[in-house]
C-alpha cells in the first residue's frame, strides 16, 4: 500500500441520529469515506466557553485514506451543525490486507 493509500480512521460526534445518518450518507455517496459506523448515543462531558457541558451525542467512525483527509474534513465542516466539530484522525498501522485495499479502492483519492 502506497503512502497515498494509507488508511486512516476519522472520528466525529454529532447531536443526533438523523444528523449522523445524513452525514454518513453524504460522505459515502461522495466517496470521501469507504464506510461510516454510527454508534449508539454516548454521553460527552467537555468544557465549552468556560462552562462544563454535558451532552448526548452520536459517534461516527469513518474509514478513508490519508490522501482524502482534507476533502473529508472540509465536507464534515460544511455539513456539521457544531461551530467547532471534533474531527480527529488516527493512522491504521495494521489490518486485514484485503479490507485495507477495499477501503482504498472505495475512497476517491
XYZ file of N, CA and C in Angstrom:
327
model
N 0.853 -1.176 0.000
C 0.000 0.000 0.000
C 0.897 1.238 0.000
N 0.624 2.144 -0.896
C 1.437 3.352 -1.003
C 1.056 4.350 0.089
N 1.932 5.319 0.374
C 1.582 6.336 1.379
C 0.281 7.066 1.055
N -0.014 7.263 -0.236
C -1.259 7.929 -0.614
C -2.473 7.094 -0.222
N -2.282 5.771 -0.155
C -3.378 4.875 0.194
C -3.416 4.568 1.689
N -2.550 5.196 2.479
C -2.532 4.964 3.922
C -3.941 5.143 4.474
N -4.416 4.123 5.167
C -5.771 4.161 5.714
C -5.756 4.900 7.047
N -6.758 5.743 7.226
C -6.944 6.437 8.495
C -8.378 6.221 8.967
N -8.563 6.370 10.261
C -9.893 6.348 10.853
C -10.132 7.727 11.444
N -11.235 8.321 11.050
C -11.596 9.669 11.489
C -12.803 9.560 12.411
N -12.781 10.336 13.479
C -13.888 10.346 14.435
C -14.523 11.725 14.476
N -15.831 11.734 14.605
C -16.570 12.953 14.889
C -17.809 12.566 15.680
N -18.386 13.530 16.360
C -19.637 13.333 17.096
C -20.644 14.357 16.603
N -21.897 13.945 16.514
C -22.985 14.830 16.091
C -24.102 14.763 17.123
N -25.042 15.707 17.078
C -26.031 15.789 18.151
C -27.113 14.716 18.148
N -27.389 14.089 16.991
C -28.488 13.119 16.978
C -28.329 12.124 15.829
N -29.177 11.089 15.845
C -29.090 10.019 14.860
C -29.411 10.516 13.448
N -30.361 11.406 13.307
C -30.701 11.922 11.975
C -29.501 12.629 11.348
N -28.810 13.424 12.126
C -27.615 14.118 11.643
C -26.527 13.103 11.288
N -26.366 12.085 12.125
C -25.361 11.048 11.883
C -25.626 10.324 10.569
N -26.867 9.926 10.355
C -27.211 9.199 9.136
C -27.040 10.075 7.899
N -27.429 11.323 7.991
C -27.289 12.246 6.869
C -25.822 12.478 6.520
N -24.997 12.706 7.528
C -23.572 12.933 7.302
C -22.910 11.680 6.743
N -23.230 10.521 7.292
C -22.655 9.260 6.808
C -23.010 9.031 5.342
N -24.268 9.224 4.990
C -24.701 9.047 3.596
C -23.949 10.000 2.666
N -23.805 11.237 3.078
C -23.115 12.227 2.247
C -21.655 11.846 2.022
N -20.981 11.386 3.067
C -19.558 11.048 2.954
C -19.333 9.825 2.079
N -20.168 8.799 2.255
C -20.013 7.581 1.454
C -20.444 7.842 0.010
N -21.531 8.570 -0.184
C -22.005 8.877 -1.545
C -20.963 9.643 -2.348
N -20.252 10.546 -1.693
C -19.214 11.337 -2.362
C -17.887 10.595 -2.465
N -17.843 9.366 -2.000
C -16.636 8.536 -1.961
C -15.508 9.192 -1.171
N -15.885 9.973 -0.182
C -14.903 10.531 0.741
C -14.609 9.549 1.857
N -15.477 8.561 2.027
C -15.300 7.501 3.015
C -15.765 6.192 2.398
N -15.067 5.115 2.724
C -15.497 3.795 2.275
C -16.624 3.281 3.154
N -16.590 3.659 4.422
C -17.546 3.155 5.399
C -17.626 4.138 6.559
N -18.830 4.289 7.099
C -19.024 5.084 8.307
C -19.844 4.249 9.282
N -19.297 4.007 10.459
C -20.037 3.318 11.517
C -20.682 4.359 12.406
N -21.959 4.153 12.692
C -22.712 5.051 13.562
C -22.959 4.313 14.866
N -22.445 4.853 15.950
C -22.569 4.211 17.258
C -23.809 4.697 17.983
N -24.168 3.946 19.008
C -25.266 4.352 19.882
C -24.907 5.668 20.548
N -25.916 6.382 21.010
C -25.603 7.642 21.693
C -24.625 7.441 22.851
N -23.748 8.412 23.001
C -22.777 8.434 24.095
C -22.974 9.731 24.865
N -22.524 9.747 26.087
C -22.582 10.975 26.878
C -21.208 11.625 26.822
N -21.175 12.891 26.447
C -19.932 13.652 26.373
C -19.934 14.725 27.451
N -18.794 14.872 28.106
C -18.599 15.927 29.103
C -17.387 16.723 28.636
N -17.557 18.030 28.498
C -16.486 18.849 27.938
C -16.622 20.287 28.426
N -15.536 21.033 28.268
C -15.548 22.452 28.614
C -15.773 23.237 27.324
N -16.740 24.147 27.342
C -17.024 24.985 26.185
C -17.311 26.395 26.664
N -16.509 27.328 26.191
C -16.649 28.743 26.525
C -16.717 28.961 28.037
N -15.809 28.263 28.746
C -15.668 28.441 30.184
C -16.647 27.666 31.045
N -17.542 26.910 30.437
C -18.542 26.150 31.188
C -18.352 24.655 30.953
N -18.651 23.868 31.981
C -18.671 22.414 31.820
C -20.023 22.043 31.224
N -19.989 21.349 30.102
C -21.205 20.945 29.389
C -21.321 19.428 29.387
N -22.533 18.944 29.350
C -22.823 17.521 29.200
C -23.839 17.389 28.079
N -23.581 16.474 27.149
C -24.490 16.306 26.016
C -24.529 14.848 25.591
N -25.670 14.423 25.094
C -25.774 13.123 24.449
C -25.458 13.344 22.977
N -24.532 12.545 22.453
C -24.102 12.685 21.070
C -24.029 11.310 20.422
N -23.919 11.305 19.104
C -23.760 10.077 18.337
C -22.371 10.109 17.704
N -21.623 9.027 17.892
C -20.247 8.945 17.392
C -20.221 8.332 15.995
N -19.444 8.947 15.111
C -19.202 8.396 13.786
C -17.742 7.985 13.685
N -17.525 6.775 13.184
C -16.197 6.234 12.925
C -16.089 6.085 11.413
N -15.180 6.828 10.820
C -15.126 6.985 9.365
C -13.825 6.386 8.837
N -13.926 5.495 7.836
C -12.741 4.891 7.229
C -12.467 5.553 5.893
N -11.242 6.048 5.726
C -10.853 6.733 4.499
C -9.345 6.601 4.314
N -8.804 7.362 3.367
C -7.358 7.364 3.138
C -6.759 8.690 3.595
N -5.470 8.653 3.863
C -4.761 9.879 4.245
C -4.902 10.938 3.156
N -4.795 10.525 1.914
C -4.876 11.479 0.807
C -6.246 12.149 0.751
N -7.282 11.447 1.161
C -8.625 12.009 1.113
C -9.025 12.800 2.346
N -8.117 12.892 3.337
C -8.484 13.519 4.611
C -8.961 14.967 4.469
N -8.246 15.777 3.725
C -8.596 17.198 3.640
C -9.992 17.389 3.058
N -10.306 16.682 1.983
C -11.639 16.792 1.376
C -12.711 16.285 2.335
N -12.416 15.210 3.049
C -13.356 14.670 4.032
C -13.602 15.679 5.147
N -12.540 16.233 5.701
C -12.681 17.208 6.789
C -13.444 18.442 6.315
N -13.179 18.885 5.094
C -13.907 20.032 4.547
C -15.402 19.740 4.449
N -15.755 18.531 3.998
C -17.165 18.161 3.863
C -17.830 18.047 5.231
N -17.120 17.481 6.204
C -17.678 17.401 7.556
C -17.949 18.808 8.074
N -16.990 19.710 7.932
C -17.185 21.094 8.412
C -18.359 21.764 7.711
N -18.508 21.500 6.426
C -19.613 22.086 5.652
C -20.979 21.616 6.170
N -21.080 20.336 6.521
C -22.374 19.750 6.875
C -22.634 19.664 8.372
N -21.609 19.819 9.175
C -21.723 19.615 10.622
C -22.437 20.790 11.282
N -23.351 20.510 12.218
C -24.085 21.606 12.858
C -23.307 22.349 13.945
N -22.199 21.784 14.425
C -21.464 22.430 15.508
C -20.564 23.541 14.976
N -20.386 24.557 15.781
C -19.464 25.648 15.460
C -18.030 25.126 15.341
N -17.657 24.229 16.243
C -16.318 23.644 16.261
C -16.445 22.126 16.389
N -16.612 21.426 15.268
C -16.787 19.976 15.349
C -15.479 19.254 15.668
N -15.620 18.162 16.386
C -14.472 17.274 16.581
C -14.211 16.572 15.254
N -13.002 16.691 14.752
C -12.549 15.929 13.587
C -11.124 15.513 13.910
N -10.951 14.257 14.300
C -9.629 13.744 14.638
C -9.396 12.454 13.864
N -8.139 12.185 13.534
C -7.809 11.009 12.739
C -6.641 10.258 13.347
N -6.671 8.954 13.167
C -5.551 8.101 13.558
C -5.178 7.223 12.365
N -3.905 6.906 12.258
C -3.437 6.030 11.193
C -3.681 4.572 11.573
N -4.012 3.782 10.576
C -4.153 2.341 10.753
C -2.801 1.735 10.394
N -2.124 1.161 11.379
C -0.803 0.585 11.144
C -0.858 -0.869 10.705
N -1.892 -1.560 11.094
C -2.061 -2.964 10.741
C -3.527 -3.219 10.449
N -3.797 -4.232 9.651
C -5.170 -4.612 9.361
C -5.194 -5.708 8.318
N -6.353 -6.310 8.161
C -6.522 -7.331 7.138
C -6.232 -6.689 5.781
N -5.223 -7.171 5.059
C -4.826 -6.508 3.815
C -5.974 -6.326 2.821
N -6.820 -7.326 2.701
C -7.936 -7.223 1.758
C -8.904 -6.105 2.156
N -9.123 -5.950 3.455
C -10.010 -4.888 3.931
C -9.390 -3.521 3.662
N -8.115 -3.383 3.943
C -7.441 -2.105 3.719
C -7.441 -1.731 2.241
N -7.255 -2.727 1.372
C -7.318 -2.462 -0.071
C -8.729 -2.030 -0.476
N -9.747 -2.653 0.145
C -11.136 -2.282 -0.146
C -11.388 -0.821 0.233
N -10.930 -0.412 1.416
C -11.113 0.984 1.838
C -10.471 1.919 0.819
N -9.243 1.606 0.412
C -8.544 2.456 -0.558
C -9.285 2.492 -1.894
N -9.811 1.346 -2.330
C -10.496 1.276 -3.624
C -11.824 2.023 -3.624
N -12.496 2.064 -2.489
C -13.823 2.684 -2.406
C -13.775 4.168 -2.064
N -12.586 4.701 -1.882
C -12.422 6.097 -1.488
C -11.697 6.847 -2.597
N -12.271 7.951 -3.046
C -11.580 8.775 -4.037
C -10.341 9.371 -3.403
N -9.254 9.312 -4.099
C -8.012 9.855 -3.548
C -7.516 10.985 -4.413
